[in-house]
Coordinates of C-alpha atoms and ligand atoms in Angstrom, one line a residue:
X20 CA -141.8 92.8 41.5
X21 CA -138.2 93.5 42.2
X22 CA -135.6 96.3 41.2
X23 CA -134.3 93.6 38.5
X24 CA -137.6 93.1 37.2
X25 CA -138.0 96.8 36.0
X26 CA -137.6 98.2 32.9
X27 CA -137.1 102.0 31.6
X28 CA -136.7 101.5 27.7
X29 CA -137.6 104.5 26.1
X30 CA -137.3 107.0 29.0
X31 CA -135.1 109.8 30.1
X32 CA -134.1 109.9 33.3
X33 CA -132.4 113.0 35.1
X34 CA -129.9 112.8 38.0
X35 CA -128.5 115.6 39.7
X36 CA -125.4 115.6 41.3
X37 CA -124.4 112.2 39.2
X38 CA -120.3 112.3 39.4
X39 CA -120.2 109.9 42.6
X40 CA -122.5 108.7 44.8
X41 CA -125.7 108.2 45.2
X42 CA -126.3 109.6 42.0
X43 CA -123.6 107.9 39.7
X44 CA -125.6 104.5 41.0
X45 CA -129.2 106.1 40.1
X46 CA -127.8 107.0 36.9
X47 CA -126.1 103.8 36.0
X48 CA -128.9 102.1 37.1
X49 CA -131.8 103.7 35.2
X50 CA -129.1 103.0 32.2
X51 CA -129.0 99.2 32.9
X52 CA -132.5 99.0 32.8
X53 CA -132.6 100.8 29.5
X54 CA -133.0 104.6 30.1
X55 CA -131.0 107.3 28.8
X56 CA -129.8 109.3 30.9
X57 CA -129.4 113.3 31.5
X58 CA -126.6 114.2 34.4
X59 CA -125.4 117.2 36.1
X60 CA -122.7 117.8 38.9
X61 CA -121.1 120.9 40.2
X62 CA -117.2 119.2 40.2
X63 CA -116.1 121.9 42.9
X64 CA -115.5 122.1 46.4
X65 CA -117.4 124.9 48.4
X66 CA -116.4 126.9 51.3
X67 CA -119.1 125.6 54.0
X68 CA -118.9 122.1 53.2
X69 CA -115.6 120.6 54.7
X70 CA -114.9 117.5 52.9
X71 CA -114.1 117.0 48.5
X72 CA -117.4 117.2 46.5
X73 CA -117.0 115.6 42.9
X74 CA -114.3 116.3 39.8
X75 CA -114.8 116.5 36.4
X76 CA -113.2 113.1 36.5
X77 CA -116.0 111.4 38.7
X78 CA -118.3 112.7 36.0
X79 CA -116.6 111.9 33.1
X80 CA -116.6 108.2 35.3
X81 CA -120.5 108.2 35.6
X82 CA -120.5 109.0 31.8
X83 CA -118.2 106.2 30.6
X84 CA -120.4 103.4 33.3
X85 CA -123.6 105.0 31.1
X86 CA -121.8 104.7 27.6
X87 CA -120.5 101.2 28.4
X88 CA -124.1 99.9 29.1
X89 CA -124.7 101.2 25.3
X90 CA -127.0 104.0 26.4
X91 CA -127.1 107.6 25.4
X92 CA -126.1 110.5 28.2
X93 CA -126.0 113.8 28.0
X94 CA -123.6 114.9 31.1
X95 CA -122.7 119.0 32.1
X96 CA -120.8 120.5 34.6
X97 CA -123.9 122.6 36.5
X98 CA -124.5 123.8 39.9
X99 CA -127.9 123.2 41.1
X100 CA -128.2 126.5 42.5
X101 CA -128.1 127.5 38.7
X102 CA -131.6 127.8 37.9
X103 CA -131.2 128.8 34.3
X104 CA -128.2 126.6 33.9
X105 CA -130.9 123.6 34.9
X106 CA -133.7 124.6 32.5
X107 CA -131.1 125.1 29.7
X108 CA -130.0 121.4 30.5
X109 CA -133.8 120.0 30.6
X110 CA -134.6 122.3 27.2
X111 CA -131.2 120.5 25.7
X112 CA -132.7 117.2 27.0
X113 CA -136.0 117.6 25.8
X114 CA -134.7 118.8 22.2
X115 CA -132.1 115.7 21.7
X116 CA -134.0 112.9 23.4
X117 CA -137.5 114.1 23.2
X118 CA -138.5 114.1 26.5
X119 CA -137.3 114.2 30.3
X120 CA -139.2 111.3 31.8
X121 CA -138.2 110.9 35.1
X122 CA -135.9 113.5 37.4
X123 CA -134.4 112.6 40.4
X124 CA -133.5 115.8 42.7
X125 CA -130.0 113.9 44.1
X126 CA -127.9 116.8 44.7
X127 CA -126.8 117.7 47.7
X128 CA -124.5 118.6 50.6
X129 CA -123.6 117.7 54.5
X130 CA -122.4 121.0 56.7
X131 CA -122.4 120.5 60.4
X132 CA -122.0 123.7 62.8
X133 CA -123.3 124.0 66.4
X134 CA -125.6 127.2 66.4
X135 CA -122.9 128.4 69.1
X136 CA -120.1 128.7 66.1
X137 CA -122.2 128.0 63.0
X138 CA -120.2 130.3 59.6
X139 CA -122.6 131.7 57.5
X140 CA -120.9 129.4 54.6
X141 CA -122.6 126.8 56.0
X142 CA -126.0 127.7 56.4
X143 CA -125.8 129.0 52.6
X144 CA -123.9 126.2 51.1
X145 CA -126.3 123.5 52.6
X146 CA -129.4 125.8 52.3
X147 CA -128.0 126.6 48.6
X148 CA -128.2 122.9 47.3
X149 CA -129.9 120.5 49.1
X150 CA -133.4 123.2 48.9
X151 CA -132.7 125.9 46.0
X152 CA -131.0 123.5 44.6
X153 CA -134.1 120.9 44.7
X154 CA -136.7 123.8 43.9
X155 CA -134.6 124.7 40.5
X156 CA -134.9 120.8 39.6
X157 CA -138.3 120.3 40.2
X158 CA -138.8 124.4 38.4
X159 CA -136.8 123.0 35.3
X160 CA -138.3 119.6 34.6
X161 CA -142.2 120.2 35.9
X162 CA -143.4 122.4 32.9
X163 CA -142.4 119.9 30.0
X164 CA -143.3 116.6 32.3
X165 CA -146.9 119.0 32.3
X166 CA -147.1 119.3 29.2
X167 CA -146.3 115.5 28.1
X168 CA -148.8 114.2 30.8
X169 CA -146.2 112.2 32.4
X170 CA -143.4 112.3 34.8
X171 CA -141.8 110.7 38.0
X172 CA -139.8 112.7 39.9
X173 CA -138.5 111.9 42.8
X174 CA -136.4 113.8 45.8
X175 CA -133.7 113.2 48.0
X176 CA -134.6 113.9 51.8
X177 CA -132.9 112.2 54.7
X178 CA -133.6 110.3 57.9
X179 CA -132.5 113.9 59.2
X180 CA -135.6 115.3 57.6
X181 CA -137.4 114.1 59.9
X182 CA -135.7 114.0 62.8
X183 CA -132.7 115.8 64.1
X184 CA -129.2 115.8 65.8
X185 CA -126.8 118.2 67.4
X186 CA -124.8 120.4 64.7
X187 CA -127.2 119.6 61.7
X188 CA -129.4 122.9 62.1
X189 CA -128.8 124.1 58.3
X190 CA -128.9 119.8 57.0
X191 CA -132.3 119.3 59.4
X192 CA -133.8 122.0 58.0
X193 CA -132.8 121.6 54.5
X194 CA -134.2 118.2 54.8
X195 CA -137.2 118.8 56.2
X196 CA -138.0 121.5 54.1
X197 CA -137.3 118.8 51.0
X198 CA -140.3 116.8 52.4
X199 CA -142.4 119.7 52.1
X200 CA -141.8 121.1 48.9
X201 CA -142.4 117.3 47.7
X202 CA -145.6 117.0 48.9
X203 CA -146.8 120.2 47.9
X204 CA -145.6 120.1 44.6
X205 CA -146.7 116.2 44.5
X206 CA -150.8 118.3 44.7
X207 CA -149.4 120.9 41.7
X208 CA -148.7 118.1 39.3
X209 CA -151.2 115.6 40.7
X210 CA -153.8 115.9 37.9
X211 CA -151.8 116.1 34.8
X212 CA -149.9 112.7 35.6
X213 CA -146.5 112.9 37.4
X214 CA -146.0 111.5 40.4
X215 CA -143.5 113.4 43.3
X216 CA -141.9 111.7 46.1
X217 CA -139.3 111.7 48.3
X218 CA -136.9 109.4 49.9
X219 CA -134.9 109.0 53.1
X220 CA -131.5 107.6 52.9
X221 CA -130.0 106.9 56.8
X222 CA -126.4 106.6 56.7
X223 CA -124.7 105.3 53.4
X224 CA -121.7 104.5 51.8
X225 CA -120.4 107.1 50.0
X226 CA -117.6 110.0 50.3
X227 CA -120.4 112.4 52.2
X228 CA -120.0 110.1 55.5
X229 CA -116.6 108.2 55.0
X230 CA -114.4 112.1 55.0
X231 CA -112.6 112.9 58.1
X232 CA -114.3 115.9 58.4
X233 CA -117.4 114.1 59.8
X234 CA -115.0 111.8 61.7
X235 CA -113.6 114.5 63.5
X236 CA -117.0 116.1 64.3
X237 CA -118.4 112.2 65.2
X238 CA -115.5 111.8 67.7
X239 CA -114.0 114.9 69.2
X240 CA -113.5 113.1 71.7
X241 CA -110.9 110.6 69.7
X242 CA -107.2 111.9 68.0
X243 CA -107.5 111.5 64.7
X244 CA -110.2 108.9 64.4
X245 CA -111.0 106.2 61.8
X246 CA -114.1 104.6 60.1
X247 CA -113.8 102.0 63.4
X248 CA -114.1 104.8 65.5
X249 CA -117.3 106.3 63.8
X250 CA -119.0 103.1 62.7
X251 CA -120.5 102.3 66.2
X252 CA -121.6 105.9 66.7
X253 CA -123.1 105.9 63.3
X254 CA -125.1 102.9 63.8
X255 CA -127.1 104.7 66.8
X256 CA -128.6 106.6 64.1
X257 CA -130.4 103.6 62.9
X258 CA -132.4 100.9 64.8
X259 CA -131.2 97.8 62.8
X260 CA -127.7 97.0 63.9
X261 CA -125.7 98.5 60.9
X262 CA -124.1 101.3 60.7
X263 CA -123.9 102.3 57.0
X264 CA -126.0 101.0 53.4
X265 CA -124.8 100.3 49.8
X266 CA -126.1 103.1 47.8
X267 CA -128.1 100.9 45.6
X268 CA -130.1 100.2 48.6
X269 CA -131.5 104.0 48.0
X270 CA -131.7 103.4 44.2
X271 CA -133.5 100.5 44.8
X272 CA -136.3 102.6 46.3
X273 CA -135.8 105.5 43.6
X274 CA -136.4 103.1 40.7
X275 CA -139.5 101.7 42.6
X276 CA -140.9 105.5 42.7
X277 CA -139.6 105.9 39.2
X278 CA -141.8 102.8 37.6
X279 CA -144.6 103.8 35.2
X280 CA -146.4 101.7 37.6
X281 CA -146.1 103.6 40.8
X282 CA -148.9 105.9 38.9
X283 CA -150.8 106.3 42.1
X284 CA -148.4 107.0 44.9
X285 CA -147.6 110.6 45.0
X286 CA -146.3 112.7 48.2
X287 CA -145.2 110.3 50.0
X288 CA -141.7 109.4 51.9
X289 CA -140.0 106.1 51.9
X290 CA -137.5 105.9 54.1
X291 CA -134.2 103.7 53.3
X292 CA -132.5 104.1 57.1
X293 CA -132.0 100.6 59.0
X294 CA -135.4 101.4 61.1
X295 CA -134.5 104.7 62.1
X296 CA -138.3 106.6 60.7
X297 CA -139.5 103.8 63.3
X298 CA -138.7 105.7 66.2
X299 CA -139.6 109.1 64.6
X300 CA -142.9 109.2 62.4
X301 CA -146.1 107.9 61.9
Ligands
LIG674 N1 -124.6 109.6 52.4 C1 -125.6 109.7 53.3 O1 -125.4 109.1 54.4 C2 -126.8 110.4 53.0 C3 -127.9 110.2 53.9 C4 -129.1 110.9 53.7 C5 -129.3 111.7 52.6 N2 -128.2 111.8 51.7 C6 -128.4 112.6 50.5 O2 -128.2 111.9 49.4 C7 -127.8 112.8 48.3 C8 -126.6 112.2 47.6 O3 -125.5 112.3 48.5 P1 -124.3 111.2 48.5 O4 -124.4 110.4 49.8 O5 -124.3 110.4 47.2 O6 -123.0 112.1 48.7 P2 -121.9 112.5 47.7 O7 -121.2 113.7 48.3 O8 -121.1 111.3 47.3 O9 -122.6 113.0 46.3 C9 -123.3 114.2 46.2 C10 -123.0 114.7 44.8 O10 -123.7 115.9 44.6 C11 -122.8 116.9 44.0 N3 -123.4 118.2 44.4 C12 -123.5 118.8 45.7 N4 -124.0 120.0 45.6 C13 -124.3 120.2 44.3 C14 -124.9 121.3 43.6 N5 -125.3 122.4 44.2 N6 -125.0 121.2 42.2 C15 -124.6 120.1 41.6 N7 -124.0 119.0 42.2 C16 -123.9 119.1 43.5 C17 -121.5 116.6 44.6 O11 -120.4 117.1 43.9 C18 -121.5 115.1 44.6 O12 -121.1 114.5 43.4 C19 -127.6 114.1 49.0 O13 -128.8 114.9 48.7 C20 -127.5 113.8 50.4 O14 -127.9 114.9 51.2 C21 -127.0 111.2 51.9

């Protein structure tokens, strides 16, 4: 069966960090395919992340895509790290649509500091969203998905969670630690019907790698380097010769974990990364 072939009529599907990204093409997908659809995105920069997260106007974006595919979406401006903020959301969700059905745990941020001249800021911005930030997801949506006997929810790791690269102590471990709290919460919800599981991006196309932030950091070595500069860098990451993916390369993976069908796979990673896992895990 491919992507094309499946169908979410009659589901709710919940994407964090949905203004851009990633997540606007999670969102918009699950829409295409029938879902309505429940997003949240911060809209504002933070101090230990050094490139533009989203803007109101990305999200108000991801919410016109939705509307224009005729489906519902309830969209609000929250920061992950918001625990109440999320379950408020998910109680709203439940109350208007009846149900949330499916949740994926998008949100999330890049911070690179050697541990030599590593700013707190960093540490707690990237520590902040991309594990509180997953936790309060999985805290806000688990106890209704419980009680309705079904759910699919699905996190957002990395190919650095598990492996690792100079600068990305705060990212590694965030990642990592994503894995984890998957598959242990994947054995909490495993006998009342919802599935957890994670997956891996590598490198893809969206405004978290292509920012000259990470250009700088890829190429000190270069003045003021562009995208040609960091692509053949990049693609070392990965064993396939590419150096970045289309987004819906990821989704294509999320909606596969997302299908009512994929009833039996549950704390497991897929990895969407050009080969990379290959060289890193069993
Ligand atoms: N792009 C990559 O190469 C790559 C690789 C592996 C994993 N990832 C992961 O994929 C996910 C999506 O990233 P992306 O590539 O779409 O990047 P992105 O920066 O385009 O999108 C991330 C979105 O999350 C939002 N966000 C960040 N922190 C938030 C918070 N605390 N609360 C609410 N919203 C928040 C941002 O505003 C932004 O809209 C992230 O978890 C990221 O770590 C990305």
């Amino acid at each position: 069966m491919s992507s094309e072939d499946l169908r979410f009529d009659g589901k709710v599907a919940f994407v964090t960090g949905a203004a851009r990204g990633q997540g606007r093409t999670h969102a918009v997908a699950f829409a295409e395919r029938g879902a309505d659809v429940v997003i949240c995105d911060r809209c504002e920069d933070q101090a230990g992340v050094g490139y533009p997260l989203a803007t109101d106007e990305d999200l108000a974006e991801t919410v016109r895509q939705v509307e224009a595919l005729g489906r519902r979406v309830i969209s609000e401006k929250i920061d992950t790290r918001d625990r109440a903020g999320l379950e408020a959301l998910v109680a709203r969700a439940e109350k208007e649509f009846g149900s949330v059905d499916i949740a994926v745990a998008n949100a999330g941020v890049s911070g690179m500091a050697p541990i030599t001249d590593a700013p707190q800021a960093v540490w707690d911005d990237v520590v902040g969203s991309n594990l509180h930030g997953v936790f309060n997801t999985l805290a806000a949506v688990s106890p209704g998905m419980a009680k309705r006997g079904y759910g699919r929810i699905v996190t957002v790791s990395s190919m650095m969670g598990r492996s690792s690269s100079p600068g990305q102590a705060a990212y590694a471990a965030s990642k990592w630690g994503v894995i984890g709290m998957t598959k242990s919460v994947s054995q909490d919800l495993a006998a009342v019907g919802v599935t957890v599981n994670a997956v891996a991006p590598g490198n893809i196309d969206t405004p978290m790698v292509k920012n000259q932030r990470l250009y700088d950091v890829v190429c000190p070595d270069i003045e003021n380097p562009t995208w040609d500069d960091v692509a053949p860098r990049l693609q070392q990451l990965h064993a396939q010769p590419i150096a970045i993916l289309d987004p819906f390369e990821v989704t294509r993976a999320v909606m596969f974990l997302a299908d009512e069908g994929s009833a039996h796979m549950t704390g497991i990673v897929i990895p969407v990364d050009a080969g990379a896992a290959a060289r890193t895990s069993a």
